[in-house]
Short mmCIF file of C-alpha atoms and ligand atoms in Angstrom, two decimals:
data_model
loop_
_atom_site.label_atom_id
_atom_site.label_comp_id
_atom_site.label_asym_id
_atom_site.label_seq_id
_atom_site.Cartn_x
_atom_site.Cartn_y
_atom_site.Cartn_z
CA MET A 1 78.13 28.72 -46.42
CA GLN A 2 75.75 26.41 -44.55
CA PRO A 3 72.56 26.84 -42.54
CA ARG A 4 72.82 26.46 -38.76
CA ASP A 5 72.96 22.95 -37.33
CA LEU A 6 69.63 21.47 -38.36
CA SER A 7 70.42 17.87 -37.48
CA ALA A 8 67.79 17.84 -34.71
CA HIS A 9 65.15 19.03 -37.18
CA VAL A 10 62.96 16.69 -39.17
CA ALA A 11 60.79 17.35 -42.18
CA TYR A 12 57.02 17.31 -41.63
CA GLU A 13 55.49 14.20 -43.18
CA ALA A 14 52.14 15.15 -44.60
CA GLY A 15 49.50 12.67 -45.71
CA ARG A 16 49.99 11.97 -49.41
CA GLY A 17 48.17 14.12 -51.94
CA VAL A 18 45.78 12.56 -54.48
CA GLY A 19 47.73 14.02 -57.40
CA GLU A 20 50.93 12.43 -56.19
CA VAL A 21 49.41 9.01 -55.62
CA ALA A 22 47.44 9.04 -58.88
CA ARG A 23 50.59 9.79 -60.87
CA GLU A 24 52.61 7.13 -59.10
CA LEU A 25 50.03 4.39 -59.55
CA GLY A 26 48.82 5.49 -62.95
CA LEU A 27 45.28 5.82 -61.58
CA ASP A 28 42.68 8.46 -62.35
CA GLU A 29 42.74 11.14 -59.66
CA GLU A 30 38.94 11.35 -59.72
CA THR A 31 38.53 7.75 -58.64
CA LEU A 32 40.86 7.98 -55.64
CA ILE A 33 39.40 8.28 -52.15
CA LYS A 34 41.66 10.40 -50.02
CA LEU A 35 41.25 9.78 -46.32
CA SER A 36 44.76 10.55 -45.15
CA SER A 37 44.95 14.19 -44.09
CA ASN A 38 41.79 14.81 -42.04
CA GLU A 39 40.51 17.18 -44.69
CA ASN A 40 36.83 18.00 -45.06
CA ALA A 41 34.99 15.33 -47.07
CA PHE A 42 32.58 17.95 -48.43
CA GLY A 43 35.22 20.42 -49.51
CA PRO A 44 35.03 24.08 -48.56
CA SER A 45 31.79 25.89 -47.81
CA PRO A 46 30.25 27.12 -51.08
CA LYS A 47 29.99 30.51 -49.38
CA ALA A 48 33.75 30.53 -48.85
CA VAL A 49 34.29 29.63 -52.51
CA GLU A 50 32.08 32.56 -53.51
CA ALA A 51 34.05 34.87 -51.23
CA VAL A 52 37.35 33.72 -52.74
CA LYS A 53 36.04 34.50 -56.23
CA ALA A 54 34.47 37.79 -55.21
CA HIS A 55 37.65 39.09 -53.62
CA ALA A 56 40.12 37.88 -56.24
CA PRO A 57 40.13 41.31 -57.96
CA MET A 58 41.22 42.93 -54.68
CA VAL A 59 44.34 40.90 -54.01
CA HIS A 60 46.64 43.74 -55.00
CA THR A 61 45.87 45.33 -51.60
CA TYR A 62 47.23 44.21 -48.24
CA PRO A 63 44.68 42.44 -46.05
CA LYS A 64 43.89 45.05 -43.42
CA SER A 65 40.16 45.43 -42.91
CA SER A 66 39.46 41.79 -43.70
CA ALA A 67 41.85 40.63 -40.97
CA ALA A 68 40.39 43.14 -38.51
CA ASP A 69 36.86 42.03 -39.39
CA LEU A 70 37.73 38.36 -38.95
CA ARG A 71 39.41 38.96 -35.59
CA GLU A 72 36.30 40.89 -34.46
CA ARG A 73 33.96 38.18 -35.67
CA LEU A 74 35.89 35.41 -33.94
CA ALA A 75 36.24 37.48 -30.76
CA ASP A 76 32.48 38.06 -30.70
CA ARG A 77 31.80 34.37 -30.99
CA LEU A 78 34.26 33.45 -28.29
CA SER A 79 33.48 36.36 -25.95
CA VAL A 80 37.03 37.67 -25.89
CA ASP A 81 38.60 40.90 -27.19
CA SER A 82 39.69 40.94 -30.81
CA GLY A 83 43.28 41.50 -29.63
CA GLN A 84 43.18 38.05 -28.08
CA ILE A 85 42.76 36.44 -31.51
CA TRP A 86 46.14 35.83 -33.12
CA LEU A 87 45.36 35.13 -36.78
CA ALA A 88 47.99 33.07 -38.54
CA ASN A 89 48.92 31.03 -41.57
CA GLY A 90 47.06 27.95 -40.36
CA GLY A 91 47.00 26.57 -36.84
CA ASP A 92 50.67 25.75 -37.47
CA GLY A 93 51.39 29.44 -37.96
CA ALA A 94 49.64 30.17 -34.67
CA LEU A 95 51.86 27.57 -32.94
CA ASP A 96 54.87 29.43 -34.35
CA TYR A 97 53.66 32.74 -32.99
CA LEU A 98 53.29 31.25 -29.53
CA SER A 99 56.83 29.83 -29.81
CA ARG A 100 58.15 33.21 -30.91
CA ALA A 101 56.40 35.01 -28.12
CA MET A 102 57.24 32.54 -25.34
CA LEU A 103 60.50 30.69 -25.93
CA ARG A 104 63.85 32.03 -24.82
CA PRO A 105 66.82 30.19 -26.39
CA GLY A 106 67.34 26.77 -24.83
CA GLU A 107 63.97 26.62 -23.09
CA GLU A 108 62.08 23.35 -23.12
CA VAL A 109 58.63 22.33 -24.23
CA LEU A 110 56.64 19.19 -23.40
CA VAL A 111 54.83 17.42 -26.23
CA PRO A 112 52.67 14.29 -26.47
CA THR A 113 53.97 11.14 -28.12
CA PRO A 114 52.38 9.91 -30.29
CA GLY A 115 51.37 13.39 -31.28
CA PHE A 116 51.31 16.23 -33.75
CA ALA A 117 54.85 16.67 -35.04
CA TYR A 118 54.70 20.40 -35.50
CA TYR A 119 54.76 21.26 -31.76
CA GLY A 120 58.34 20.03 -31.46
CA MET A 121 59.33 21.33 -34.87
CA SER A 122 58.16 24.83 -34.04
CA ALA A 123 59.94 24.78 -30.68
CA ARG A 124 63.21 23.72 -32.33
CA TYR A 125 62.93 26.42 -35.00
CA HIS A 126 62.69 28.85 -32.12
CA HIS A 127 65.80 27.49 -30.41
CA GLY A 128 63.91 25.46 -27.86
CA SER A 129 64.31 21.79 -27.00
CA VAL A 130 61.69 19.11 -26.75
CA ASN A 131 60.66 16.67 -24.04
CA GLU A 132 57.87 14.14 -24.43
CA TYR A 133 55.04 12.66 -22.41
CA PRO A 134 53.56 9.36 -23.57
CA ILE A 135 49.95 8.70 -24.45
CA GLU A 136 49.86 4.97 -23.95
CA LYS A 137 48.11 2.38 -26.02
CA ALA A 138 47.99 0.23 -22.90
CA ASP A 139 45.72 2.90 -21.35
CA GLY A 140 43.53 3.11 -24.45
CA PHE A 141 45.36 6.34 -25.36
CA THR A 142 43.57 8.20 -22.59
CA GLN A 143 45.15 11.48 -21.56
CA SER A 144 45.30 11.80 -17.80
CA VAL A 145 46.48 14.69 -15.65
CA ASP A 146 48.81 12.43 -13.68
CA GLY A 147 50.16 10.77 -16.80
CA ILE A 148 51.12 14.18 -18.19
CA LEU A 149 52.37 15.84 -15.00
CA GLU A 150 54.55 12.85 -14.20
CA HIS A 151 56.71 13.91 -17.15
CA TYR A 152 56.58 17.65 -16.51
CA SER A 153 59.75 19.39 -15.42
CA ASP A 154 59.13 23.14 -15.56
CA GLU A 155 58.94 23.31 -19.34
CA ARG A 156 57.99 26.68 -20.76
CA ILE A 157 55.16 25.26 -22.87
CA VAL A 158 53.06 22.13 -22.35
CA TYR A 159 51.06 21.06 -25.41
CA LEU A 160 47.75 19.26 -25.07
CA THR A 161 45.69 18.11 -28.05
CA SER A 162 41.94 17.64 -27.75
CA PRO A 163 40.67 15.84 -29.71
CA HIS A 164 44.11 14.28 -30.02
CA ASN A 165 45.66 13.49 -33.39
CA PRO A 166 46.07 10.62 -34.22
CA THR A 167 44.32 8.79 -31.36
CA GLY A 168 41.07 10.78 -31.08
CA SER A 169 41.14 10.96 -27.28
CA GLU A 170 40.24 14.11 -25.34
CA VAL A 171 41.29 16.21 -22.37
CA SER A 172 38.44 17.70 -20.35
CA VAL A 173 38.33 21.42 -19.62
CA ALA A 174 38.63 20.59 -15.91
CA ASP A 175 41.81 18.62 -16.61
CA VAL A 176 43.26 21.45 -18.70
CA GLU A 177 42.65 23.77 -15.78
CA THR A 178 44.22 21.35 -13.31
CA ILE A 179 47.31 21.05 -15.49
CA ALA A 180 47.57 24.84 -15.74
CA GLU A 181 47.13 25.05 -11.95
CA GLU A 182 49.72 22.39 -11.20
CA THR A 183 52.39 23.69 -13.56
CA ALA A 184 54.61 26.70 -12.87
CA GLU A 185 53.30 30.23 -13.28
CA GLU A 186 55.75 30.67 -16.16
CA THR A 187 54.49 27.59 -18.02
CA LEU A 188 52.02 28.15 -20.83
CA VAL A 189 49.53 25.34 -21.46
CA VAL A 190 48.62 25.27 -25.14
CA ILE A 191 45.47 23.33 -25.88
CA ASP A 192 45.20 22.47 -29.55
CA GLU A 193 41.55 22.25 -30.61
CA ALA A 194 42.17 21.80 -34.34
CA TYR A 195 39.34 19.21 -34.27
CA GLY A 196 37.25 20.95 -31.64
CA GLU A 197 34.19 21.32 -33.87
CA PHE A 198 33.90 17.54 -34.20
CA SER A 199 33.75 16.97 -30.47
CA ALA A 200 30.67 17.15 -28.27
CA SER A 201 32.84 18.33 -25.36
CA PRO A 202 33.13 22.02 -24.52
CA SER A 203 36.06 24.16 -25.64
CA ALA A 204 38.76 25.38 -23.27
CA VAL A 205 38.38 28.96 -24.55
CA PRO A 206 36.47 30.11 -21.41
CA LEU A 207 39.63 29.33 -19.39
CA VAL A 208 41.55 31.85 -21.48
CA ARG A 209 39.17 34.54 -20.24
CA GLU A 210 40.18 33.83 -16.66
CA ARG A 211 43.80 32.70 -16.79
CA ASP A 212 46.94 34.06 -18.44
CA ASP A 213 48.70 30.68 -18.68
CA ILE A 214 46.45 28.96 -21.23
CA ALA A 215 46.20 29.47 -24.99
CA VAL A 216 43.89 27.67 -27.40
CA ILE A 217 44.69 26.81 -31.03
CA ARG A 218 41.93 26.63 -33.63
CA THR A 219 41.95 26.24 -37.40
CA PHE A 220 39.79 26.62 -40.50
CA SER A 221 41.58 23.64 -42.07
CA LYS A 222 39.39 20.84 -40.76
CA ALA A 223 35.69 21.42 -40.07
CA HIS A 224 35.58 24.50 -42.31
CA GLY A 225 37.39 22.76 -45.17
CA LEU A 226 39.90 25.53 -45.87
CA ALA A 227 43.16 23.61 -45.42
CA GLY A 228 44.52 24.89 -48.72
CA LEU A 229 44.04 28.52 -47.75
CA ARG A 230 46.08 28.30 -44.54
CA LEU A 231 44.02 30.02 -41.87
CA GLY A 232 44.09 29.41 -38.14
CA TYR A 233 44.43 31.31 -34.89
CA ALA A 234 45.44 31.23 -31.27
CA VAL A 235 43.15 32.55 -28.56
CA VAL A 236 45.40 34.03 -25.89
CA SER A 237 45.12 35.86 -22.60
CA ASP A 238 44.29 39.53 -22.55
CA ALA A 239 47.34 40.00 -20.29
CA TRP A 240 49.82 39.48 -23.13
CA ALA A 241 47.68 39.62 -26.26
CA ASP A 242 49.56 42.74 -27.43
CA ALA A 243 52.69 40.60 -28.00
CA TYR A 244 51.08 39.66 -31.33
CA ALA A 245 52.07 43.00 -32.84
CA ARG A 246 55.70 42.26 -31.97
CA VAL A 247 55.93 38.67 -33.20
CA ASN A 248 53.61 38.27 -36.14
CA THR A 249 54.78 38.15 -39.71
CA PRO A 250 53.12 41.21 -41.27
CA PHE A 251 49.77 40.29 -42.82
CA ALA A 252 49.86 36.82 -41.31
CA ALA A 253 46.63 35.71 -43.00
CA SER A 254 45.99 36.56 -46.65
CA GLU A 255 43.14 38.68 -47.95
CA ILE A 256 41.55 35.65 -49.60
CA ALA A 257 41.97 33.52 -46.48
CA CYS A 258 40.35 36.17 -44.26
CA ARG A 259 37.43 36.69 -46.67
CA ALA A 260 36.88 32.95 -47.00
CA GLY A 261 37.12 32.58 -43.23
CA LEU A 262 34.43 35.22 -42.68
CA ALA A 263 32.16 33.52 -45.20
CA ALA A 264 32.82 30.07 -43.72
CA LEU A 265 31.80 31.31 -40.28
CA ASP A 266 28.45 32.30 -41.78
CA ASP A 267 27.87 28.82 -43.16
CA ALA A 268 26.74 26.95 -40.08
CA SER A 269 24.97 24.31 -42.15
CA HIS A 270 28.21 23.31 -43.92
CA VAL A 271 29.92 22.74 -40.57
CA GLU A 272 26.86 20.93 -39.23
CA ARG A 273 26.73 18.55 -42.16
CA THR A 274 30.48 17.98 -41.89
CA VAL A 275 30.32 17.23 -38.17
CA GLU A 276 27.25 14.98 -38.47
CA THR A 277 28.77 12.97 -41.27
CA ALA A 278 32.03 12.55 -39.36
CA ALA A 279 30.07 11.27 -36.35
CA TRP A 280 28.28 8.79 -38.61
CA ALA A 281 31.57 7.70 -40.22
CA ARG A 282 33.28 7.11 -36.88
CA GLU A 283 30.46 4.81 -35.78
CA TYR A 284 30.47 3.05 -39.13
CA ILE A 285 34.21 2.40 -38.86
CA TYR A 286 34.01 1.13 -35.24
CA GLU A 287 31.19 -1.21 -36.15
CA ASN A 288 32.32 -2.48 -39.52
CA LEU A 289 36.08 -2.41 -39.75
CA GLU A 290 37.39 -5.81 -38.73
CA CYS A 291 40.14 -4.70 -36.40
CA GLN A 292 40.63 -2.82 -33.15
CA THR A 293 39.66 0.83 -33.30
CA TRP A 294 39.76 3.55 -30.65
CA GLU A 295 36.87 5.86 -29.99
CA SER A 296 37.60 9.23 -31.54
CA ALA A 297 36.20 12.72 -31.04
CA GLY A 298 37.79 13.96 -34.27
CA ASN A 299 37.10 13.40 -37.98
CA PHE A 300 39.33 10.33 -38.06
CA VAL A 301 39.70 6.94 -36.44
CA LEU A 302 42.90 5.18 -35.40
CA CYS A 303 42.88 1.46 -36.20
CA GLU A 304 45.26 -1.37 -35.37
CA VAL A 305 46.21 -3.37 -38.46
CA ASP A 306 49.55 -5.11 -37.64
CA ASN A 307 51.55 -3.45 -40.39
CA GLY A 308 50.39 0.05 -41.18
CA SER A 309 52.71 0.75 -44.07
CA GLU A 310 51.84 -2.51 -45.87
CA ILE A 311 48.10 -2.03 -45.48
CA THR A 312 48.40 1.60 -46.53
CA ALA A 313 50.30 0.65 -49.68
CA ALA A 314 47.86 -2.16 -50.52
CA ALA A 315 44.80 0.06 -49.96
CA GLN A 316 46.35 2.71 -52.15
CA ARG A 317 46.64 0.26 -55.03
CA GLU A 318 42.87 -0.11 -54.71
CA GLY A 319 42.35 3.61 -54.75
CA VAL A 320 41.91 4.26 -51.03
CA ILE A 321 44.49 6.51 -49.40
CA VAL A 322 44.72 6.30 -45.61
CA ARG A 323 47.42 7.49 -43.24
CA ASP A 324 50.19 5.17 -42.19
CA THR A 325 50.93 6.27 -38.60
CA THR A 326 54.53 5.03 -38.56
CA SER A 327 55.74 8.65 -38.45
CA PHE A 328 53.65 9.09 -35.28
CA GLY A 329 55.46 6.13 -33.72
CA LEU A 330 52.57 3.73 -34.35
CA PRO A 331 53.77 1.46 -37.16
CA GLU A 332 51.06 -1.10 -36.30
CA CYS A 333 48.25 1.38 -36.95
CA ILE A 334 46.59 3.45 -39.63
CA ARG A 335 44.46 6.57 -39.30
CA ILE A 336 41.35 6.80 -41.46
CA THR A 337 39.84 10.22 -42.06
CA CYS A 338 36.04 10.29 -42.02
CA GLY A 339 34.83 10.59 -45.59
CA THR A 340 31.39 10.97 -47.06
CA ARG A 341 29.12 7.98 -46.44
CA GLU A 342 30.03 6.50 -49.79
CA GLU A 343 33.78 7.03 -49.36
CA THR A 344 33.79 5.66 -45.83
CA LYS A 345 31.90 2.51 -46.83
CA ARG A 346 34.25 1.92 -49.75
CA ALA A 347 37.32 2.44 -47.56
CA VAL A 348 36.04 -0.04 -44.97
CA GLU A 349 35.25 -2.57 -47.71
CA VAL A 350 38.75 -2.28 -49.23
CA LEU A 351 40.49 -2.41 -45.84
CA ASN A 352 38.45 -5.42 -44.69
CA GLY A 353 39.53 -7.19 -47.87
CA LEU A 354 43.15 -6.64 -46.87
CA LEU A 355 42.99 -7.34 -43.14
C1 PLP B 401 45.58 19.91 -38.67
C2 PLP B 401 46.13 20.18 -37.33
C3 PLP B 401 46.54 21.46 -36.93
C4 PLP B 401 46.52 22.69 -37.76
O1 PLP B 401 46.69 22.56 -39.08
P1 PLP B 401 46.67 23.84 -39.99
O2 PLP B 401 46.31 23.32 -41.33
O3 PLP B 401 48.05 24.45 -39.91
O4 PLP B 401 45.66 24.78 -39.45
C5 PLP B 401 46.97 21.64 -35.63
N1 PLP B 401 47.01 20.62 -34.78
C6 PLP B 401 46.64 19.40 -35.12
C7 PLP B 401 46.70 18.33 -34.10
C8 PLP B 401 46.22 19.12 -36.41
O5 PLP B 401 45.89 17.86 -36.74
#
């Protein structure tokens, strides 16, 4: 007995965990600076931590009212109906739900390269196939309507990432709308705003109120610091929002995740501090790291270092973990997550010593 042909599938390569690296290098976990997975430098909101503790005694029940409350709360904030919020096990789970709801076997999707690996993975799991559009270093990794549409051939889903991981570039709301306008009626444009909170640009969510061919992905993993809880959502059109009931894994987001999510939404100052510090760190990296960097709207900066895997390994030996972007198709680069002021300064010092 064997699984189906999985030869086209690849394993997701996550940034390395501190525990892993500490064990391998025989270093103390506490002294490591982990800037490889775009996690929140300040940890979760203390309010979310309280909520996790407070609701621990209730985890024998299925998450019903908490999920309903969270969908309501998010819908209120975004001025959509709660049915338009598809809660999921992380933003990745929300990508899966869109694949489940949209893809017929053999249909194609269009993904950015370099880009977030999970778009293509999710499409393949759902019996789709994957085409790519390039985001070119030669163009400063800008994302242009023409550059994307040039590669479009009636795919069922077109993925846009803004701010884009790992380059940090953005797609304007006007450009998202143009792409939706220029693509077929049966093409869904998914705009992934996993790092939306870090950007000064407006969200594409208002477009979802007017059009049925755009969906927005958001997550609690980054600005809210809840990556370990796995909580994200899609904001979808009212026209087909009810498909959620047919495609979602029952109780898609856990009781604890929903409670923590509700509490995190109430902690505006945690998000504010996170976003402000990331903005400071980006500037610090552009100004002080002795190599080419690209302007980023996320909580990370892409940097050109010649040999990403060597620099990453050398920095790790000095206790600084950054992301080698070889798996993104950029072996000459690394991606540095914005840390606290202290962590960011130390990372820049270590990297400058190696460059
Ligand atoms: C982190 C990230 C996500 C979502 O991650 P989850 O932890 O599953 O919420 C989605 N898209 C991009 C580009 C990301 O970097």
